[in-house]
Amino acid sequence: MIGTLRNTQREVIVQSKIKKQIKNLIKDYFDESSNFKLNPKKDRVTVGYPCYDNREIERAVECLLDLRLSQGPRVEEFQNKYSEYIGTDFGVAVNSGSSANLIALAALVKSGMVKKGSEVIIPATTFTTVVSPIIQNGLIPVFVDVDRDTYNINVKEIEKAINDNTGLIMPVHTLGLSADMDSIMKLADKYNLPVLEDCCEAHGASINGKRVGSFGDISAYSFFVAHNMTTGEGGMVMTSNEKLNDLLFQLREFGRLKKYENNKGRFYYNNGELKDFDERYAFEVIGYNLRMTDVCASLGLPQLEKLDKLNDERNVIAQNYTNGLSKYSEFLQLPTAPNGYYHSFYGYPITLTKNCKFSRKGLVNYLEDNGIDTRAIMAGNLSIQPAYRDEKTKVVGDLINSNYITNNSFFIGCHPYINEDMQNHVISVFDNFFKQ
């Protein structure tokens, strides 16, 4: 017995030494390698980039060495720390932002807060994973117009769309700028409607210090590789409603019980038909398997520690773009933020003004040909996307701004790995375009 204990202690010491050597090697690799830094002479100015270093890799490798592959203690730690950061009581980590919206809506329906078949008011200009989960949960998406300056849902248009069958308001914080949540929450209170915030592009964005995701009843985040912070793939649902939190845990994991009563031992579940049954295989709602892995959470923890710094760097780059491009304000609408709003700049949006004598296609192709990646403002006006032609949807208003953005807007990257030389390259390419 003593010999076995000594062997075990020796193994732990050896393993600890090897782990330390691995961490040192990972740090040396990042210190010496150029693979993780964009080179303006050979690399494109990308829209997004995984901005991580040795700390994320060390945590992920440690997780694998500890044989923590699926959902476990690191996911729980990530949930707790991210909910504390956002300002909610609870967080439920999932495998994507799309899944976050899916189970957020499912929890609202299952809880009775939103009636099946009711309408969900959303901005017409957003991404498909806002609309599809609404339909998948037996609800009706209602498209309303956005503000051309902020790309966010227009509050006046929300109120026009409210009727006896309205079940939910679902604002989206587009490209890192918060929607007008103070006005939206006043509307929600006036009409007694719940609010689901889509924050998938807005990590760390805030209004007067209050972070998006903490205004409504529930909110959804994405940690996709191109976003302000990443777990590779991943997402999280935030809420301070305990009933919703319990449902989210069940929906994420097959519909099984959220809590086990350890003081009862095993096989204690009884519901009248199942007797003395294994509580780990008792399912009370129809759920999914949308769990985040501990490996993904181990990436998210150091990313969260860096998030505010990364966002500040995005703001510096965005301001540099604005300083360099403001001379073309007759032709280009550049991004701004209302007083008190902190813009986390997932991307840097640009809209062609009506004075333009050139097309968006002409400009973005010139940028692409000169090494600058571009994207449309998500899916543009989703009400005209082919995926929804045969689905039950509704449009309120003329969507004039949404249509204008669909035809005249795009965004470029402003992530922290776009160094000063690359920022200058972006501005010089615009300069050359306007000299033509």
Short mmCIF file of C-alpha atoms in Angstrom, two decimals:
data_model
loop_
_atom_site.label_atom_id
_atom_site.label_comp_id
_atom_site.label_asym_id
_atom_site.label_seq_id
_atom_site.Cartn_x
_atom_site.Cartn_y
_atom_site.Cartn_z
CA MET A 1 0.00 0.00 0.00
CA ILE A 2 2.81 2.42 0.94
CA GLY A 3 4.69 1.48 -2.23
CA THR A 4 1.60 2.13 -4.34
CA LEU A 5 1.10 5.51 -2.69
CA ARG A 6 4.71 6.46 -3.34
CA ASN A 7 4.35 5.44 -7.00
CA THR A 8 1.21 7.54 -7.30
CA GLN A 9 2.92 10.55 -5.73
CA ARG A 10 5.90 10.07 -8.04
CA GLU A 11 3.60 9.92 -11.08
CA VAL A 12 1.87 13.14 -10.03
CA ILE A 13 5.23 14.91 -9.65
CA VAL A 14 6.45 13.67 -13.04
CA GLN A 15 3.19 14.61 -14.75
CA SER A 16 3.31 18.05 -13.19
CA LYS A 17 6.84 18.59 -14.48
CA ILE A 18 5.87 17.45 -17.98
CA LYS A 19 2.83 19.77 -17.97
CA LYS A 20 5.08 22.68 -17.06
CA GLN A 21 7.46 21.77 -19.89
CA ILE A 22 4.54 21.62 -22.34
CA LYS A 23 3.33 25.07 -21.23
CA ASN A 24 6.82 26.50 -21.65
CA LEU A 25 7.09 25.00 -25.13
CA ILE A 26 3.71 26.45 -26.13
CA LYS A 27 4.82 29.89 -24.95
CA ASP A 28 8.13 29.53 -26.80
CA TYR A 29 6.23 28.56 -29.95
CA PHE A 30 4.04 31.66 -29.80
CA ASP A 31 7.02 33.86 -28.99
CA GLU A 32 8.96 32.58 -31.99
CA SER A 33 6.24 31.84 -34.51
CA SER A 34 4.82 34.36 -36.95
CA ASN A 35 1.84 32.14 -37.75
CA PHE A 36 -0.41 34.00 -35.33
CA LYS A 37 0.37 37.55 -36.44
CA LEU A 38 -0.90 38.99 -39.70
CA ASN A 39 1.77 40.30 -42.06
CA PRO A 40 0.58 43.30 -44.12
CA LYS A 41 2.94 42.38 -46.96
CA LYS A 42 1.43 38.95 -47.57
CA ASP A 43 -1.83 38.59 -45.59
CA ARG A 44 -5.30 39.89 -46.33
CA VAL A 45 -7.05 42.35 -44.03
CA THR A 46 -9.58 39.85 -42.78
CA VAL A 47 -13.05 40.54 -41.42
CA GLY A 48 -12.40 38.36 -38.37
CA TYR A 49 -9.50 36.56 -36.77
CA PRO A 50 -8.94 34.34 -33.72
CA CYS A 51 -7.09 36.74 -31.42
CA TYR A 52 -5.53 34.33 -28.96
CA ASP A 53 -2.07 33.45 -27.67
CA ASN A 54 -0.32 30.84 -25.55
CA ARG A 55 -2.74 31.25 -22.64
CA GLU A 56 -5.72 29.82 -24.52
CA ILE A 57 -3.68 26.92 -25.91
CA GLU A 58 -2.21 26.11 -22.51
CA ARG A 59 -5.68 25.94 -20.97
CA ALA A 60 -7.00 23.77 -23.80
CA VAL A 61 -4.06 21.36 -23.65
CA GLU A 62 -4.36 21.14 -19.86
CA CYS A 63 -8.01 20.26 -20.31
CA LEU A 64 -7.16 17.44 -22.74
CA LEU A 65 -4.42 16.11 -20.47
CA ASP A 66 -6.93 16.05 -17.62
CA LEU A 67 -9.24 13.94 -19.85
CA ARG A 68 -11.97 16.61 -19.72
CA LEU A 69 -13.52 16.30 -23.17
CA SER A 70 -17.23 16.98 -22.77
CA GLN A 71 -19.18 19.39 -20.57
CA GLY A 72 -17.67 19.65 -17.10
CA PRO A 73 -16.16 21.98 -14.48
CA ARG A 74 -14.61 24.38 -16.99
CA VAL A 75 -18.00 24.97 -18.64
CA GLU A 76 -19.48 25.69 -15.22
CA GLU A 77 -16.66 28.12 -14.43
CA PHE A 78 -17.11 29.86 -17.79
CA GLN A 79 -20.87 30.17 -17.25
CA ASN A 80 -20.37 31.70 -13.82
CA LYS A 81 -17.71 34.18 -14.91
CA TYR A 82 -19.49 35.27 -18.09
CA SER A 83 -22.81 35.79 -16.31
CA GLU A 84 -20.98 37.88 -13.70
CA TYR A 85 -19.37 39.91 -16.49
CA ILE A 86 -22.68 40.54 -18.29
CA GLY A 87 -24.62 41.21 -15.11
CA THR A 88 -27.10 38.33 -15.02
CA ASP A 89 -27.66 35.66 -12.40
CA PHE A 90 -27.27 32.72 -14.75
CA GLY A 91 -25.54 31.58 -17.93
CA VAL A 92 -26.08 28.36 -19.89
CA ALA A 93 -23.27 27.52 -22.30
CA VAL A 94 -24.10 25.84 -25.62
CA ASN A 95 -22.34 24.86 -28.84
CA SER A 96 -23.20 27.97 -30.92
CA GLY A 97 -25.01 31.29 -30.97
CA SER A 98 -27.65 29.69 -33.20
CA SER A 99 -28.29 27.09 -30.50
CA ALA A 100 -28.43 29.86 -27.91
CA ASN A 101 -31.28 31.55 -29.80
CA LEU A 102 -32.96 28.17 -30.38
CA ILE A 103 -33.19 27.17 -26.71
CA ALA A 104 -33.80 30.73 -25.49
CA LEU A 105 -36.95 30.80 -27.62
CA ALA A 106 -37.84 27.23 -26.65
CA ALA A 107 -37.54 28.12 -22.95
CA LEU A 108 -39.78 31.16 -23.39
CA VAL A 109 -42.42 29.00 -25.10
CA LYS A 110 -42.14 26.12 -22.61
CA SER A 111 -42.37 28.49 -19.64
CA GLY A 112 -45.58 30.02 -20.99
CA MET A 113 -44.02 33.47 -21.29
CA VAL A 114 -44.51 33.31 -25.08
CA LYS A 115 -47.50 31.56 -26.63
CA LYS A 116 -46.90 29.17 -29.51
CA GLY A 117 -48.15 30.71 -32.75
CA SER A 118 -47.56 34.25 -31.53
CA GLU A 119 -45.49 36.90 -33.30
CA VAL A 120 -41.88 37.86 -32.61
CA ILE A 121 -40.83 41.37 -33.65
CA ILE A 122 -37.32 41.48 -35.11
CA PRO A 123 -35.22 43.82 -37.27
CA ALA A 124 -35.50 43.04 -40.97
CA THR A 125 -31.75 43.52 -41.42
CA THR A 126 -30.00 40.82 -39.43
CA PHE A 127 -28.68 37.24 -39.66
CA THR A 128 -30.62 34.12 -40.54
CA THR A 129 -30.11 32.51 -37.13
CA VAL A 130 -32.40 35.15 -35.66
CA VAL A 131 -35.27 34.16 -37.94
CA SER A 132 -34.92 30.40 -38.31
CA PRO A 133 -35.17 29.52 -34.58
CA ILE A 134 -38.35 31.60 -34.37
CA ILE A 135 -39.96 29.45 -37.08
CA GLN A 136 -38.49 26.25 -35.61
CA ASN A 137 -40.23 27.05 -32.30
CA GLY A 138 -43.65 27.49 -33.93
CA LEU A 139 -43.59 31.30 -33.80
CA ILE A 140 -44.06 33.94 -36.49
CA PRO A 141 -41.22 36.38 -37.33
CA VAL A 142 -42.39 39.94 -37.90
CA PHE A 143 -39.91 42.07 -39.84
CA VAL A 144 -39.75 45.79 -39.06
CA ASP A 145 -37.40 48.47 -40.33
CA VAL A 146 -34.09 49.57 -38.85
CA ASP A 147 -32.38 52.93 -38.38
CA ARG A 148 -29.98 53.70 -41.20
CA ASP A 149 -27.47 55.34 -38.84
CA THR A 150 -27.20 52.51 -36.30
CA TYR A 151 -28.36 49.50 -38.38
CA ASN A 152 -30.50 48.58 -35.34
CA ILE A 153 -34.24 48.02 -34.96
CA ASN A 154 -36.36 51.19 -35.09
CA VAL A 155 -38.33 51.60 -31.87
CA LYS A 156 -41.23 53.45 -33.54
CA GLU A 157 -41.58 50.58 -36.01
CA ILE A 158 -41.68 48.09 -33.12
CA GLU A 159 -44.70 49.83 -31.62
CA LYS A 160 -46.48 49.89 -34.99
CA ALA A 161 -46.09 46.11 -35.18
CA ILE A 162 -47.49 45.31 -31.71
CA ASN A 163 -50.93 43.68 -31.70
CA ASP A 164 -52.96 41.18 -29.66
CA ASN A 165 -50.88 38.27 -31.05
CA THR A 166 -47.47 39.79 -30.31
CA GLY A 167 -45.54 37.49 -28.00
CA LEU A 168 -41.98 38.82 -27.91
CA ILE A 169 -39.67 41.69 -28.87
CA MET A 170 -36.27 40.46 -30.10
CA PRO A 171 -33.78 43.27 -30.75
CA VAL A 172 -30.37 42.52 -32.25
CA HIS A 173 -27.29 44.56 -31.32
CA THR A 174 -25.88 44.87 -34.83
CA LEU A 175 -22.12 44.68 -35.34
CA GLY A 176 -21.44 45.56 -31.70
CA LEU A 177 -23.69 48.62 -31.24
CA SER A 178 -26.51 48.32 -28.74
CA ALA A 179 -30.08 48.84 -29.86
CA ASP A 180 -32.02 51.53 -27.97
CA MET A 181 -32.69 49.25 -25.01
CA ASP A 182 -34.05 51.94 -22.69
CA SER A 183 -36.84 52.74 -25.16
CA ILE A 184 -37.39 49.07 -26.00
CA MET A 185 -37.77 48.12 -22.33
CA LYS A 186 -40.27 50.97 -21.82
CA LEU A 187 -42.30 49.56 -24.73
CA ALA A 188 -42.04 46.05 -23.31
CA ASP A 189 -43.32 47.28 -19.94
CA LYS A 190 -46.12 49.26 -21.59
CA TYR A 191 -47.42 46.22 -23.48
CA ASN A 192 -46.32 43.56 -20.95
CA LEU A 193 -44.05 41.78 -23.44
CA PRO A 194 -40.88 39.78 -22.75
CA VAL A 195 -37.61 40.75 -24.45
CA LEU A 196 -34.95 38.46 -25.90
CA GLU A 197 -31.70 40.26 -26.77
CA ASP A 198 -29.57 38.82 -29.56
CA CYS A 199 -26.06 39.86 -28.49
CA CYS A 200 -24.16 37.48 -30.78
CA GLU A 201 -22.10 40.33 -32.26
CA ALA A 202 -21.95 42.58 -29.20
CA HIS A 203 -19.71 41.14 -26.47
CA GLY A 204 -18.98 43.93 -24.00
CA ALA A 205 -21.19 46.56 -25.66
CA SER A 206 -23.03 48.73 -23.15
CA ILE A 207 -25.26 51.74 -22.50
CA ASN A 208 -24.07 53.99 -19.68
CA GLY A 209 -22.07 51.12 -18.25
CA LYS A 210 -24.88 48.52 -18.34
CA ARG A 211 -23.90 45.69 -20.64
CA VAL A 212 -26.15 44.40 -23.39
CA GLY A 213 -27.62 41.05 -22.48
CA SER A 214 -28.69 42.30 -19.06
CA PHE A 215 -31.63 44.49 -20.13
CA GLY A 216 -34.17 41.91 -21.29
CA ASP A 217 -35.60 38.73 -19.78
CA ILE A 218 -33.11 36.58 -21.62
CA SER A 219 -30.23 37.04 -24.07
CA ALA A 220 -28.06 35.04 -26.46
CA TYR A 221 -24.36 35.21 -27.30
CA SER A 222 -22.12 33.55 -29.88
CA PHE A 223 -18.44 32.72 -29.46
CA PHE A 224 -17.75 31.91 -33.11
CA VAL A 225 -14.15 32.20 -34.24
CA ALA A 226 -14.60 35.62 -35.92
CA HIS A 227 -16.32 37.30 -32.97
CA ASN A 228 -14.92 39.65 -30.34
CA MET A 229 -14.09 36.67 -28.16
CA THR A 230 -14.11 33.05 -29.21
CA THR A 231 -14.33 29.46 -28.07
CA GLY A 232 -13.94 28.26 -31.67
CA GLU A 233 -17.61 27.33 -31.78
CA GLY A 234 -19.90 28.12 -28.88
CA GLY A 235 -22.60 30.30 -27.39
CA MET A 236 -24.36 31.14 -24.15
CA VAL A 237 -27.83 32.08 -22.95
CA MET A 238 -28.06 34.62 -20.12
CA THR A 239 -30.96 35.25 -17.76
CA SER A 240 -31.79 36.21 -14.20
CA ASN A 241 -35.04 34.23 -14.30
CA GLU A 242 -34.55 31.00 -12.35
CA LYS A 243 -37.42 29.19 -14.08
CA LEU A 244 -35.97 29.99 -17.50
CA ASN A 245 -32.53 28.93 -16.31
CA ASP A 246 -33.81 25.52 -15.17
CA LEU A 247 -35.56 25.01 -18.53
CA LEU A 248 -32.44 26.04 -20.44
CA PHE A 249 -30.36 23.42 -18.62
CA GLN A 250 -32.93 20.76 -19.50
CA LEU A 251 -33.33 21.84 -23.12
CA ARG A 252 -29.57 21.91 -23.64
CA GLU A 253 -29.15 18.33 -22.45
CA PHE A 254 -31.79 15.99 -23.90
CA GLY A 255 -34.58 17.30 -21.63
CA ARG A 256 -33.27 15.47 -18.57
CA LEU A 257 -33.61 16.67 -14.99
CA LYS A 258 -31.56 19.73 -14.14
CA LYS A 259 -30.89 18.77 -10.51
CA TYR A 260 -30.28 15.42 -8.90
CA GLU A 261 -31.16 14.91 -5.27
CA ASN A 262 -27.97 13.33 -4.00
CA ASN A 263 -29.39 12.71 -0.54
CA LYS A 264 -31.81 10.18 -2.05
CA GLY A 265 -29.16 7.88 -3.48
CA ARG A 266 -29.74 6.43 -6.93
CA PHE A 267 -32.85 5.25 -8.79
CA TYR A 268 -35.21 7.48 -6.81
CA TYR A 269 -37.28 8.94 -9.68
CA ASN A 270 -41.03 8.34 -9.45
CA ASN A 271 -43.80 9.98 -11.44
CA GLY A 272 -46.62 7.47 -11.19
CA GLU A 273 -45.61 5.43 -14.24
CA LEU A 274 -41.83 5.30 -13.84
CA LYS A 275 -41.10 3.83 -10.41
CA ASP A 276 -37.71 3.72 -8.69
CA PHE A 277 -36.21 4.74 -12.01
CA ASP A 278 -32.73 6.05 -12.78
CA GLU A 279 -33.02 9.82 -12.32
CA ARG A 280 -30.20 10.35 -14.84
CA TYR A 281 -32.44 8.92 -17.55
CA ALA A 282 -35.65 10.71 -16.64
CA PHE A 283 -36.68 13.27 -19.27
CA GLU A 284 -39.32 15.88 -18.48
CA VAL A 285 -39.15 18.08 -21.61
CA ILE A 286 -38.23 17.52 -25.26
CA GLY A 287 -34.64 18.72 -25.51
CA TYR A 288 -31.54 18.72 -27.65
CA ASN A 289 -27.85 17.95 -27.25
CA LEU A 290 -26.28 21.40 -27.50
CA ARG A 291 -23.61 21.18 -24.82
CA MET A 292 -20.39 23.18 -24.88
CA THR A 293 -17.25 21.13 -24.25
CA ASP A 294 -14.72 21.85 -21.52
CA VAL A 295 -12.11 22.31 -24.26
CA CYS A 296 -14.14 25.18 -25.75
CA ALA A 297 -14.76 26.68 -22.31
CA SER A 298 -11.03 26.51 -21.54
CA LEU A 299 -10.49 28.79 -24.56
CA GLY A 300 -13.28 31.11 -23.45
CA LEU A 301 -11.98 31.75 -19.93
CA PRO A 302 -8.74 33.57 -20.93
CA GLN A 303 -10.59 35.22 -23.82
CA LEU A 304 -13.04 36.73 -21.33
CA GLU A 305 -10.13 38.09 -19.28
CA LYS A 306 -8.89 39.91 -22.40
CA LEU A 307 -12.27 41.00 -23.80
CA ASP A 308 -12.33 44.61 -22.60
CA LYS A 309 -8.78 45.18 -23.84
CA LEU A 310 -9.57 43.58 -27.21
CA ASN A 311 -12.68 45.74 -27.56
CA ASP A 312 -10.73 48.90 -26.74
CA GLU A 313 -8.24 47.96 -29.46
CA ARG A 314 -11.13 47.52 -31.90
CA ASN A 315 -12.31 51.01 -31.02
CA VAL A 316 -8.87 52.48 -31.69
CA ILE A 317 -8.76 50.83 -35.13
CA ALA A 318 -12.32 51.98 -35.93
CA GLN A 319 -11.40 55.54 -34.98
CA ASN A 320 -8.29 55.36 -37.19
CA TYR A 321 -10.48 54.26 -40.10
CA THR A 322 -12.90 57.10 -39.42
CA ASN A 323 -10.08 59.64 -39.23
CA GLY A 324 -8.72 58.44 -42.56
CA LEU A 325 -12.04 58.10 -44.39
CA SER A 326 -14.03 61.08 -43.08
CA LYS A 327 -12.81 63.16 -46.04
CA TYR A 328 -15.11 60.99 -48.17
CA SER A 329 -18.20 61.62 -46.01
CA GLU A 330 -20.04 62.97 -49.06
CA PHE A 331 -20.00 59.43 -50.41
CA LEU A 332 -19.50 57.17 -47.38
CA GLN A 333 -21.62 56.99 -44.23
CA LEU A 334 -19.26 55.95 -41.43
CA PRO A 335 -20.26 54.42 -38.08
CA THR A 336 -21.14 56.48 -35.02
CA ALA A 337 -22.54 55.70 -31.58
CA PRO A 338 -25.01 57.70 -29.45
CA ASN A 339 -23.71 59.38 -26.29
CA GLY A 340 -23.22 56.88 -23.47
CA TYR A 341 -23.07 53.88 -25.80
CA TYR A 342 -19.96 51.71 -25.88
CA HIS A 343 -19.58 50.22 -29.37
CA SER A 344 -17.66 46.92 -29.35
CA PHE A 345 -17.14 47.01 -33.16
CA TYR A 346 -17.51 43.43 -34.33
CA GLY A 347 -17.02 45.04 -37.73
CA TYR A 348 -16.67 48.49 -39.26
CA PRO A 349 -19.83 49.23 -41.31
CA ILE A 350 -19.88 51.56 -44.32
CA THR A 351 -22.92 52.70 -46.32
CA LEU A 352 -22.79 54.46 -49.68
CA THR A 353 -24.67 57.75 -49.66
CA LYS A 354 -27.12 58.82 -52.35
CA ASN A 355 -24.41 61.12 -53.76
CA CYS A 356 -22.33 58.17 -54.96
CA LYS A 357 -21.61 57.84 -58.64
CA PHE A 358 -20.13 54.39 -58.11
CA SER A 359 -21.70 51.13 -56.99
CA ARG A 360 -21.11 49.08 -53.89
CA LYS A 361 -20.04 46.21 -56.12
CA GLY A 362 -17.41 48.39 -57.75
CA LEU A 363 -15.99 49.52 -54.40
CA VAL A 364 -15.97 46.16 -52.63
CA ASN A 365 -14.42 44.42 -55.64
CA TYR A 366 -11.66 47.05 -55.64
CA LEU A 367 -11.10 46.45 -51.93
CA GLU A 368 -11.10 42.67 -52.37
CA ASP A 369 -8.65 42.92 -55.29
CA ASN A 370 -6.35 44.88 -52.99
CA GLY A 371 -6.36 42.42 -50.11
CA ILE A 372 -9.24 43.76 -47.99
CA ASP A 373 -12.05 41.34 -47.14
CA THR A 374 -15.61 42.66 -47.14
CA ARG A 375 -19.02 41.37 -46.05
CA ALA A 376 -22.62 42.49 -46.50
CA ILE A 377 -24.48 43.68 -43.39
CA MET A 378 -25.36 40.10 -42.49
CA ALA A 379 -28.22 38.81 -44.65
CA GLY A 380 -29.61 42.23 -45.56
CA ASN A 381 -33.40 42.37 -45.65
CA LEU A 382 -34.24 38.85 -44.54
CA SER A 383 -37.86 39.13 -45.61
CA ILE A 384 -36.74 38.73 -49.23
CA GLN A 385 -34.31 35.87 -48.63
CA PRO A 386 -35.38 32.71 -50.50
CA ALA A 387 -35.27 30.52 -47.38
CA TYR A 388 -38.39 32.23 -46.00
CA ARG A 389 -40.54 32.47 -49.15
CA ASP A 390 -42.71 29.52 -48.17
CA GLU A 391 -42.67 30.17 -44.41
CA LYS A 392 -45.26 32.04 -42.39
CA THR A 393 -43.75 35.49 -41.85
CA LYS A 394 -45.01 39.05 -41.66
CA VAL A 395 -43.73 42.46 -42.74
CA VAL A 396 -44.83 45.70 -41.07
CA GLY A 397 -43.93 48.94 -42.83
CA ASP A 398 -42.05 49.61 -46.07
CA LEU A 399 -38.57 48.54 -44.80
CA ILE A 400 -37.07 51.43 -46.74
CA ASN A 401 -33.89 51.57 -44.65
CA SER A 402 -33.47 47.80 -44.63
CA ASN A 403 -33.69 47.74 -48.41
CA TYR A 404 -31.22 50.62 -48.70
CA ILE A 405 -28.73 48.82 -46.43
CA THR A 406 -29.22 45.59 -48.38
CA ASN A 407 -28.18 47.35 -51.58
CA ASN A 408 -25.63 49.89 -50.37
CA SER A 409 -23.87 48.73 -47.19
CA PHE A 410 -20.96 46.48 -46.25
CA PHE A 411 -18.40 46.11 -43.47
CA ILE A 412 -14.67 45.51 -43.14
CA GLY A 413 -12.63 44.06 -40.30
CA CYS A 414 -11.34 46.00 -37.31
CA HIS A 415 -10.03 43.18 -35.11
CA PRO A 416 -6.92 43.70 -32.95
CA TYR A 417 -4.58 41.77 -35.26
CA ILE A 418 -4.98 44.44 -37.95
CA ASN A 419 -1.79 46.31 -37.13
CA GLU A 420 -0.96 49.93 -37.95
CA ASP A 421 0.58 49.10 -41.33
CA MET A 422 -2.52 47.17 -42.33
CA GLN A 423 -4.79 50.03 -41.16
CA ASN A 424 -2.77 52.46 -43.28
CA HIS A 425 -3.07 50.03 -46.19
CA VAL A 426 -6.88 50.06 -45.85
CA ILE A 427 -7.00 53.86 -45.96
CA SER A 428 -4.56 54.07 -48.88
CA VAL A 429 -6.67 51.61 -50.91
CA PHE A 430 -9.72 53.84 -50.38
CA ASP A 431 -7.59 56.85 -51.36
CA ASN A 432 -6.53 55.12 -54.56
CA PHE A 433 -10.12 54.17 -55.34
CA PHE A 434 -11.30 57.77 -55.06
CA LYS A 435 -8.39 58.98 -57.23
CA GLN A 436 -9.62 56.90 -60.17
#
